[in-house]
Amino acid sequence: MASTARADESPTAPDAGALQASFGVAAITAPRYAGSDKTFVQALPLISVQKGPWFIDSLRGVGAQYQSESGFSASEAFHYDFGRVDRDSSLRPGSRTLKGMGDVTGSVVSRTTVAQRFNSILSASVEAEYSLKDGTHRGRYRAGVELGLVQKETDIVTVNVDLHAGNAAFNRAYFGVTPAQSARSGFAAYKAASGLYAYSASATWMHVYSPHWSSSIVLRGTHYMDEAGDSPIVKRHTALGTALAVNYSL
């Protein structure tokens, strides 16, 4: 949810070589973990500093981005995946519903994103994320399209539709139940394989108040299917989330 709650994009492209910085906060409501039937509220800081291709971002991590005049872009970044815990937490995904499942260990991950803007309305992107912690081998993948429904000086409305997939290690970590976990938690054993686990759709409305201040509202729905759909820990197959962000750009 946080990654779609950004409110630091301007309708006009800034000087690519100039220092760009923005600061804000986002309030998010989301399931406690992927497939949870319980919701929690979290406040997250939004910090982004970019100069040329290099960026430091509280949501995207630390990395570099290439942007061509034809609308093609590619980025490589490193950030931290907090994993999941088997108790309620205000900082990490997790719920006491999962008691006995143990924790999904956090890890530094590399994220590669490639995108193409076809015109002022339509763009597409693909993303691959890999865990860099020894022994985890988790891989997560996303492919989607974005439609710009409204593009005015003060208001921008976009709609995103995405498919989400994971390799066997990712899907086992987040949706599988080993025999040992089954004995401790009471969930039926379930072996998740690689493949699709969800599709999602979101709508974002960004309002620009001034050259410095803006806000955005995000509504997002996610439906868990295939490898996640049959998992006993997925209590709600269709999840809704919201985000409200306020941002100040220098």
PDB file of C-alpha atoms in Angstrom:
ATOM      1  CA  MET A   1       0.000   0.000   0.000  1.00  0.00           C
ATOM      2  CA  ALA A   2       2.735   2.445   0.889  1.00  0.00           C
ATOM      3  CA  SER A   3       4.351   2.374  -2.527  1.00  0.00           C
ATOM      4  CA  THR A   4       1.137   3.656  -4.140  1.00  0.00           C
ATOM      5  CA  ALA A   5       0.631   6.335  -1.501  1.00  0.00           C
ATOM      6  CA  ARG A   6       3.408   8.576  -2.716  1.00  0.00           C
ATOM      7  CA  ALA A   7       2.531  12.215  -3.251  1.00  0.00           C
ATOM      8  CA  ASP A   8       5.826  13.623  -4.498  1.00  0.00           C
ATOM      9  CA  GLU A   9       5.295  13.489  -8.256  1.00  0.00           C
ATOM     10  CA  SER A  10       4.693  16.741 -10.072  1.00  0.00           C
ATOM     11  CA  PRO A  11       2.649  17.051 -13.279  1.00  0.00           C
ATOM     12  CA  THR A  12       5.682  18.720 -14.858  1.00  0.00           C
ATOM     13  CA  ALA A  13       9.022  16.917 -15.005  1.00  0.00           C
ATOM     14  CA  PRO A  14      11.744  18.601 -12.897  1.00  0.00           C
ATOM     15  CA  ASP A  15      15.323  19.153 -14.032  1.00  0.00           C
ATOM     16  CA  ALA A  16      16.829  15.652 -14.113  1.00  0.00           C
ATOM     17  CA  GLY A  17      20.154  16.902 -12.772  1.00  0.00           C
ATOM     18  CA  ALA A  18      18.708  18.977  -9.933  1.00  0.00           C
ATOM     19  CA  LEU A  19      18.487  17.770  -6.351  1.00  0.00           C
ATOM     20  CA  GLN A  20      14.925  16.653  -5.613  1.00  0.00           C
ATOM     21  CA  ALA A  21      13.750  16.040  -2.065  1.00  0.00           C
ATOM     22  CA  SER A  22      10.371  15.420  -0.467  1.00  0.00           C
ATOM     23  CA  PHE A  23       9.123  14.555   3.010  1.00  0.00           C
ATOM     24  CA  GLY A  24       5.746  13.367   4.223  1.00  0.00           C
ATOM     25  CA  VAL A  25       3.711  10.853   6.166  1.00  0.00           C
ATOM     26  CA  ALA A  26       1.213   8.164   5.149  1.00  0.00           C
ATOM     27  CA  ALA A  27      -1.566   6.598   7.238  1.00  0.00           C
ATOM     28  CA  ILE A  28      -2.346   3.083   6.013  1.00  0.00           C
ATOM     29  CA  THR A  29      -5.030   0.519   6.784  1.00  0.00           C
ATOM     30  CA  ALA A  30      -4.192  -2.998   5.602  1.00  0.00           C
ATOM     31  CA  PRO A  31      -4.507  -6.678   6.600  1.00  0.00           C
ATOM     32  CA  ARG A  32      -2.147  -7.740   9.370  1.00  0.00           C
ATOM     33  CA  TYR A  33      -0.517 -10.159   6.929  1.00  0.00           C
ATOM     34  CA  ALA A  34      -1.197 -11.404   3.405  1.00  0.00           C
ATOM     35  CA  GLY A  35      -4.502 -13.255   3.766  1.00  0.00           C
ATOM     36  CA  SER A  36      -5.381 -12.048   7.265  1.00  0.00           C
ATOM     37  CA  ASP A  37      -8.981 -11.267   8.191  1.00  0.00           C
ATOM     38  CA  LYS A  38      -7.821  -8.676  10.714  1.00  0.00           C
ATOM     39  CA  THR A  39      -6.840  -5.089   9.882  1.00  0.00           C
ATOM     40  CA  PHE A  40      -4.373  -2.692  11.460  1.00  0.00           C
ATOM     41  CA  VAL A  41      -3.504   0.977  11.024  1.00  0.00           C
ATOM     42  CA  GLN A  42       0.071   2.129  10.546  1.00  0.00           C
ATOM     43  CA  ALA A  43       1.754   5.506  10.065  1.00  0.00           C
ATOM     44  CA  LEU A  44       4.822   5.551   7.819  1.00  0.00           C
ATOM     45  CA  PRO A  45       7.318   8.324   7.060  1.00  0.00           C
ATOM     46  CA  LEU A  46       7.853   9.250   3.414  1.00  0.00           C
ATOM     47  CA  ILE A  47      11.364  10.478   2.615  1.00  0.00           C
ATOM     48  CA  SER A  48      12.794  10.742  -0.870  1.00  0.00           C
ATOM     49  CA  VAL A  49      16.028  12.353  -2.058  1.00  0.00           C
ATOM     50  CA  GLN A  50      17.169  12.073  -5.684  1.00  0.00           C
ATOM     51  CA  LYS A  51      19.942  13.626  -7.740  1.00  0.00           C
ATOM     52  CA  GLY A  52      20.467  12.509 -11.290  1.00  0.00           C
ATOM     53  CA  PRO A  53      19.919   8.741 -11.437  1.00  0.00           C
ATOM     54  CA  TRP A  54      20.649   8.135  -7.727  1.00  0.00           C
ATOM     55  CA  PHE A  55      17.973   8.025  -5.042  1.00  0.00           C
ATOM     56  CA  ILE A  56      17.467   7.318  -1.347  1.00  0.00           C
ATOM     57  CA  ASP A  57      13.842   6.565  -0.599  1.00  0.00           C
ATOM     58  CA  SER A  58      12.026   5.242   2.474  1.00  0.00           C
ATOM     59  CA  LEU A  59       9.780   3.119   0.231  1.00  0.00           C
ATOM     60  CA  ARG A  60      11.931   2.218  -2.782  1.00  0.00           C
ATOM     61  CA  GLY A  61      15.210   1.875  -0.878  1.00  0.00           C
ATOM     62  CA  VAL A  62      18.634   2.970  -2.147  1.00  0.00           C
ATOM     63  CA  GLY A  63      19.393   2.698  -5.843  1.00  0.00           C
ATOM     64  CA  ALA A  64      19.577   4.234  -9.295  1.00  0.00           C
ATOM     65  CA  GLN A  65      17.110   4.823 -12.117  1.00  0.00           C
ATOM     66  CA  TYR A  66      17.531   5.316 -15.848  1.00  0.00           C
ATOM     67  CA  GLN A  67      14.901   7.308 -17.741  1.00  0.00           C
ATOM     68  CA  SER A  68      14.854   7.767 -21.520  1.00  0.00           C
ATOM     69  CA  GLU A  69      13.016  10.380 -23.564  1.00  0.00           C
ATOM     70  CA  SER A  70      11.041   7.584 -25.239  1.00  0.00           C
ATOM     71  CA  GLY A  71       9.316   6.739 -21.939  1.00  0.00           C
ATOM     72  CA  PHE A  72      11.424   3.702 -21.057  1.00  0.00           C
ATOM     73  CA  SER A  73      12.789   3.481 -17.522  1.00  0.00           C
ATOM     74  CA  ALA A  74      14.689   0.946 -15.446  1.00  0.00           C
ATOM     75  CA  SER A  75      15.763   0.997 -11.820  1.00  0.00           C
ATOM     76  CA  GLU A  76      17.725  -1.150  -9.403  1.00  0.00           C
ATOM     77  CA  ALA A  77      17.331  -0.676  -5.655  1.00  0.00           C
ATOM     78  CA  PHE A  78      18.096  -2.348  -2.339  1.00  0.00           C
ATOM     79  CA  HIS A  79      15.717  -2.176   0.596  1.00  0.00           C
ATOM     80  CA  TYR A  80      14.567  -4.293   3.551  1.00  0.00           C
ATOM     81  CA  ASP A  81      11.745  -6.839   3.642  1.00  0.00           C
ATOM     82  CA  PHE A  82      10.510  -7.153   7.243  1.00  0.00           C
ATOM     83  CA  GLY A  83       9.164 -10.681   6.712  1.00  0.00           C
ATOM     84  CA  ARG A  84       6.333 -11.797   9.014  1.00  0.00           C
ATOM     85  CA  VAL A  85       5.890 -12.647  12.698  1.00  0.00           C
ATOM     86  CA  ASP A  86       3.456 -15.010  14.444  1.00  0.00           C
ATOM     87  CA  ARG A  87       2.115 -12.354  16.812  1.00  0.00           C
ATOM     88  CA  ASP A  88       0.445  -8.954  16.616  1.00  0.00           C
ATOM     89  CA  SER A  89       2.965  -6.247  15.804  1.00  0.00           C
ATOM     90  CA  SER A  90       2.730  -2.544  15.064  1.00  0.00           C
ATOM     91  CA  LEU A  91       5.984  -2.600  13.065  1.00  0.00           C
ATOM     92  CA  ARG A  92       5.983  -5.872  11.095  1.00  0.00           C
ATOM     93  CA  PRO A  93       3.319  -7.887   9.266  1.00  0.00           C
ATOM     94  CA  GLY A  94       1.972 -10.640  11.501  1.00  0.00           C
ATOM     95  CA  SER A  95      -0.841 -11.799  13.759  1.00  0.00           C
ATOM     96  CA  ARG A  96      -1.366 -13.958  16.826  1.00  0.00           C
ATOM     97  CA  THR A  97      -3.620 -16.022  14.545  1.00  0.00           C
ATOM     98  CA  LEU A  98      -0.335 -17.463  13.213  1.00  0.00           C
ATOM     99  CA  LYS A  99       0.922 -18.532  16.667  1.00  0.00           C
ATOM    100  CA  GLY A 100       3.116 -21.591  16.222  1.00  0.00           C
ATOM    101  CA  MET A 101       4.010 -20.802  12.604  1.00  0.00           C
ATOM    102  CA  GLY A 102       7.252 -19.079  13.580  1.00  0.00           C
ATOM    103  CA  ASP A 103       8.663 -15.990  11.891  1.00  0.00           C
ATOM    104  CA  VAL A 104       9.438 -15.404   8.239  1.00  0.00           C
ATOM    105  CA  THR A 105      12.890 -13.880   8.608  1.00  0.00           C
ATOM    106  CA  GLY A 106      13.486 -10.396   7.262  1.00  0.00           C
ATOM    107  CA  SER A 107      16.089  -9.751   4.601  1.00  0.00           C
ATOM    108  CA  VAL A 108      17.741  -7.128   2.471  1.00  0.00           C
ATOM    109  CA  VAL A 109      16.265  -7.517  -1.012  1.00  0.00           C
ATOM    110  CA  SER A 110      17.198  -6.330  -4.476  1.00  0.00           C
ATOM    111  CA  ARG A 111      14.382  -4.917  -6.600  1.00  0.00           C
ATOM    112  CA  THR A 112      14.622  -4.508 -10.373  1.00  0.00           C
ATOM    113  CA  THR A 113      11.877  -2.540 -12.136  1.00  0.00           C
ATOM    114  CA  VAL A 114      11.427  -1.975 -15.867  1.00  0.00           C
ATOM    115  CA  ALA A 115       8.668   0.276 -17.212  1.00  0.00           C
ATOM    116  CA  GLN A 116       7.474   1.728 -20.497  1.00  0.00           C
ATOM    117  CA  ARG A 117       5.178   4.722 -20.890  1.00  0.00           C
ATOM    118  CA  PHE A 118       3.367   4.389 -24.209  1.00  0.00           C
ATOM    119  CA  ASN A 119       1.510   7.722 -24.099  1.00  0.00           C
ATOM    120  CA  SER A 120       0.111  10.196 -21.603  1.00  0.00           C
ATOM    121  CA  ILE A 121      -2.511   7.678 -20.473  1.00  0.00           C
ATOM    122  CA  LEU A 122      -1.018   4.171 -20.610  1.00  0.00           C
ATOM    123  CA  SER A 123       2.129   2.652 -19.112  1.00  0.00           C
ATOM    124  CA  ALA A 124       3.237  -0.866 -18.163  1.00  0.00           C
ATOM    125  CA  SER A 125       5.841  -2.200 -15.765  1.00  0.00           C
ATOM    126  CA  VAL A 126       7.386  -5.432 -14.501  1.00  0.00           C
ATOM    127  CA  GLU A 127       9.262  -5.956 -11.256  1.00  0.00           C
ATOM    128  CA  ALA A 128      11.423  -8.689  -9.740  1.00  0.00           C
ATOM    129  CA  GLU A 129      12.516  -8.780  -6.100  1.00  0.00           C
ATOM    130  CA  TYR A 130      15.003 -11.225  -4.591  1.00  0.00           C
ATOM    131  CA  SER A 131      15.990 -11.874  -0.992  1.00  0.00           C
ATOM    132  CA  LEU A 132      19.732 -11.545  -0.363  1.00  0.00           C
ATOM    133  CA  LYS A 133      19.804 -13.304   3.016  1.00  0.00           C
ATOM    134  CA  ASP A 134      21.631 -16.644   2.963  1.00  0.00           C
ATOM    135  CA  GLY A 135      19.263 -19.592   2.831  1.00  0.00           C
ATOM    136  CA  THR A 136      16.065 -17.690   1.989  1.00  0.00           C
ATOM    137  CA  HIS A 137      16.119 -17.590  -1.858  1.00  0.00           C
ATOM    138  CA  ARG A 138      12.747 -15.829  -1.931  1.00  0.00           C
ATOM    139  CA  GLY A 139      11.678 -14.249  -5.226  1.00  0.00           C
ATOM    140  CA  ARG A 140       8.614 -12.083  -5.817  1.00  0.00           C
ATOM    141  CA  TYR A 141       7.391 -10.842  -9.199  1.00  0.00           C
ATOM    142  CA  ARG A 142       4.842  -8.285 -10.395  1.00  0.00           C
ATOM    143  CA  ALA A 143       3.515  -7.227 -13.795  1.00  0.00           C
ATOM    144  CA  GLY A 144       0.946  -4.527 -14.362  1.00  0.00           C
ATOM    145  CA  VAL A 145      -0.472  -1.597 -16.258  1.00  0.00           C
ATOM    146  CA  GLU A 146      -1.333   1.946 -15.197  1.00  0.00           C
ATOM    147  CA  LEU A 147      -4.042   4.148 -16.702  1.00  0.00           C
ATOM    148  CA  GLY A 148      -4.022   7.910 -16.204  1.00  0.00           C
ATOM    149  CA  LEU A 149      -7.715   8.791 -16.060  1.00  0.00           C
ATOM    150  CA  VAL A 150      -7.339  12.444 -15.024  1.00  0.00           C
ATOM    151  CA  GLN A 151      -4.230  14.563 -15.584  1.00  0.00           C
ATOM    152  CA  LYS A 152      -4.686  18.181 -14.584  1.00  0.00           C
ATOM    153  CA  GLU A 153      -2.389  20.713 -12.955  1.00  0.00           C
ATOM    154  CA  THR A 154      -3.974  20.175  -9.561  1.00  0.00           C
ATOM    155  CA  ASP A 155      -5.435  16.668  -9.802  1.00  0.00           C
ATOM    156  CA  ILE A 156      -4.114  13.339 -11.061  1.00  0.00           C
ATOM    157  CA  VAL A 157      -6.189  10.144 -10.949  1.00  0.00           C
ATOM    158  CA  THR A 158      -4.602   6.817 -11.897  1.00  0.00           C
ATOM    159  CA  VAL A 159      -5.725   3.184 -11.870  1.00  0.00           C
ATOM    160  CA  ASN A 160      -3.317   0.247 -11.558  1.00  0.00           C
ATOM    161  CA  VAL A 161      -3.975  -3.439 -12.266  1.00  0.00           C
ATOM    162  CA  ASP A 162      -1.284  -5.973 -11.292  1.00  0.00           C
ATOM    163  CA  LEU A 163      -0.562  -9.696 -11.241  1.00  0.00           C
ATOM    164  CA  HIS A 164       1.618 -11.048  -8.410  1.00  0.00           C
ATOM    165  CA  ALA A 165       3.678 -14.247  -8.400  1.00  0.00           C
ATOM    166  CA  GLY A 166       6.359 -15.851  -6.284  1.00  0.00           C
ATOM    167  CA  ASN A 167       8.954 -18.562  -6.642  1.00  0.00           C
ATOM    168  CA  ALA A 168       8.599 -21.730  -4.573  1.00  0.00           C
ATOM    169  CA  ALA A 169      10.640 -20.311  -1.661  1.00  0.00           C
ATOM    170  CA  PHE A 170       8.511 -17.144  -1.480  1.00  0.00           C
ATOM    171  CA  ASN A 171       5.154 -18.898  -1.703  1.00  0.00           C
ATOM    172  CA  ARG A 172       6.204 -21.549   0.829  1.00  0.00           C
ATOM    173  CA  ALA A 173       7.379 -18.863   3.271  1.00  0.00           C
ATOM    174  CA  TYR A 174       4.220 -16.765   3.136  1.00  0.00           C
ATOM    175  CA  PHE A 175       1.484 -19.293   2.276  1.00  0.00           C
ATOM    176  CA  GLY A 176       2.848 -22.776   3.014  1.00  0.00           C
ATOM    177  CA  VAL A 177       2.505 -24.817   6.218  1.00  0.00           C
ATOM    178  CA  THR A 178       5.152 -27.448   6.943  1.00  0.00           C
ATOM    179  CA  PRO A 179       4.328 -30.577   8.985  1.00  0.00           C
ATOM    180  CA  ALA A 180       6.245 -29.088  11.935  1.00  0.00           C
ATOM    181  CA  GLN A 181       4.321 -25.808  11.675  1.00  0.00           C
ATOM    182  CA  SER A 182       1.071 -27.759  11.402  1.00  0.00           C
ATOM    183  CA  ALA A 183       1.820 -29.608  14.640  1.00  0.00           C
ATOM    184  CA  ARG A 184       2.560 -26.365  16.499  1.00  0.00           C
ATOM    185  CA  SER A 185      -0.178 -24.132  15.041  1.00  0.00           C
ATOM    186  CA  GLY A 186      -3.070 -26.457  14.257  1.00  0.00           C
ATOM    187  CA  PHE A 187      -3.201 -25.402  10.594  1.00  0.00           C
ATOM    188  CA  ALA A 188      -3.406 -28.212   8.050  1.00  0.00           C
ATOM    189  CA  ALA A 189      -0.122 -28.900   6.279  1.00  0.00           C
ATOM    190  CA  TYR A 190       0.080 -27.233   2.878  1.00  0.00           C
ATOM    191  CA  LYS A 191       2.891 -27.194   0.328  1.00  0.00           C
ATOM    192  CA  ALA A 192       2.790 -24.100  -1.858  1.00  0.00           C
ATOM    193  CA  ALA A 193       4.515 -24.227  -5.240  1.00  0.00           C
ATOM    194  CA  SER A 194       5.814 -21.447  -7.468  1.00  0.00           C
ATOM    195  CA  GLY A 195       3.293 -19.423  -9.474  1.00  0.00           C
ATOM    196  CA  LEU A 196       0.640 -16.737  -9.235  1.00  0.00           C
ATOM    197  CA  TYR A 197      -0.685 -15.941  -5.783  1.00  0.00           C
ATOM    198  CA  ALA A 198      -2.766 -12.760  -6.244  1.00  0.00           C
ATOM    199  CA  TYR A 199      -4.053 -10.005  -8.496  1.00  0.00           C
ATOM    200  CA  SER A 200      -4.763  -6.475  -7.352  1.00  0.00           C
ATOM    201  CA  ALA A 201      -6.305  -3.214  -8.493  1.00  0.00           C
ATOM    202  CA  SER A 202      -5.847   0.254  -7.022  1.00  0.00           C
ATOM    203  CA  ALA A 203      -7.035   3.789  -7.632  1.00  0.00           C
ATOM    204  CA  THR A 204      -4.980   6.827  -6.609  1.00  0.00           C
ATOM    205  CA  TRP A 205      -6.078  10.465  -6.467  1.00  0.00           C
ATOM    206  CA  MET A 206      -3.303  12.996  -6.000  1.00  0.00           C
ATOM    207  CA  HIS A 207      -4.188  16.622  -5.332  1.00  0.00           C
ATOM    208  CA  VAL A 208      -1.576  19.378  -5.668  1.00  0.00           C
ATOM    209  CA  TYR A 209      -2.185  22.351  -3.373  1.00  0.00           C
ATOM    210  CA  SER A 210       0.920  24.344  -4.283  1.00  0.00           C
ATOM    211  CA  PRO A 211       4.391  23.819  -5.799  1.00  0.00           C
ATOM    212  CA  HIS A 212       5.396  22.313  -2.433  1.00  0.00           C
ATOM    213  CA  TRP A 213       2.341  20.632  -0.877  1.00  0.00           C
ATOM    214  CA  SER A 214       0.308  17.695  -2.164  1.00  0.00           C
ATOM    215  CA  SER A 215      -1.745  14.792  -0.872  1.00  0.00           C
ATOM    216  CA  SER A 216      -2.916  11.449  -2.191  1.00  0.00           C
ATOM    217  CA  ILE A 217      -5.645   8.943  -1.386  1.00  0.00           C
ATOM    218  CA  VAL A 218      -5.333   5.291  -2.389  1.00  0.00           C
ATOM    219  CA  LEU A 219      -7.942   2.527  -2.459  1.00  0.00           C
ATOM    220  CA  ARG A 220      -6.649  -0.968  -3.179  1.00  0.00           C
ATOM    221  CA  GLY A 221      -8.173  -4.418  -3.451  1.00  0.00           C
ATOM    222  CA  THR A 222      -6.196  -7.688  -3.548  1.00  0.00           C
ATOM    223  CA  HIS A 223      -7.582 -11.139  -4.333  1.00  0.00           C
ATOM    224  CA  TYR A 224      -5.524 -14.167  -3.278  1.00  0.00           C
ATOM    225  CA  MET A 225      -5.743 -17.126  -5.648  1.00  0.00           C
ATOM    226  CA  ASP A 226      -3.908 -20.210  -6.927  1.00  0.00           C
ATOM    227  CA  GLU A 227      -0.958 -20.917  -4.604  1.00  0.00           C
ATOM    228  CA  ALA A 228      -2.312 -18.586  -1.903  1.00  0.00           C
ATOM    229  CA  GLY A 229      -5.989 -19.350  -2.458  1.00  0.00           C
ATOM    230  CA  ASP A 230      -5.772 -22.904  -1.075  1.00  0.00           C
ATOM    231  CA  SER A 231      -3.564 -21.988   1.886  1.00  0.00           C
ATOM    232  CA  PRO A 232      -5.154 -22.596   5.318  1.00  0.00           C
ATOM    233  CA  ILE A 233      -3.600 -19.399   6.690  1.00  0.00           C
ATOM    234  CA  VAL A 234      -5.430 -17.247   4.112  1.00  0.00           C
ATOM    235  CA  LYS A 235      -8.551 -16.301   6.046  1.00  0.00           C
ATOM    236  CA  ARG A 236      -9.803 -13.604   3.679  1.00  0.00           C
ATOM    237  CA  HIS A 237      -9.332 -14.124  -0.037  1.00  0.00           C
ATOM    238  CA  THR A 238     -10.259 -10.560  -1.001  1.00  0.00           C
ATOM    239  CA  ALA A 239      -8.631  -7.822   1.044  1.00  0.00           C
ATOM    240  CA  LEU A 240      -9.174  -4.064   0.952  1.00  0.00           C
ATOM    241  CA  GLY A 241      -6.714  -1.395   1.997  1.00  0.00           C
ATOM    242  CA  THR A 242      -6.534   2.390   2.079  1.00  0.00           C
ATOM    243  CA  ALA A 243      -3.788   4.971   2.354  1.00  0.00           C
ATOM    244  CA  LEU A 244      -3.738   8.719   2.923  1.00  0.00           C
ATOM    245  CA  ALA A 245      -0.484  10.595   2.379  1.00  0.00           C
ATOM    246  CA  VAL A 246       0.574  14.221   2.774  1.00  0.00           C
ATOM    247  CA  ASN A 247       3.823  15.353   1.181  1.00  0.00           C
ATOM    248  CA  TYR A 248       6.070  18.411   1.098  1.00  0.00           C
ATOM    249  CA  SER A 249       8.503  18.802  -1.825  1.00  0.00           C
ATOM    250  CA  LEU A 250      11.432  21.216  -1.760  1.00  0.00           C
TER     251      LEU A 250
END
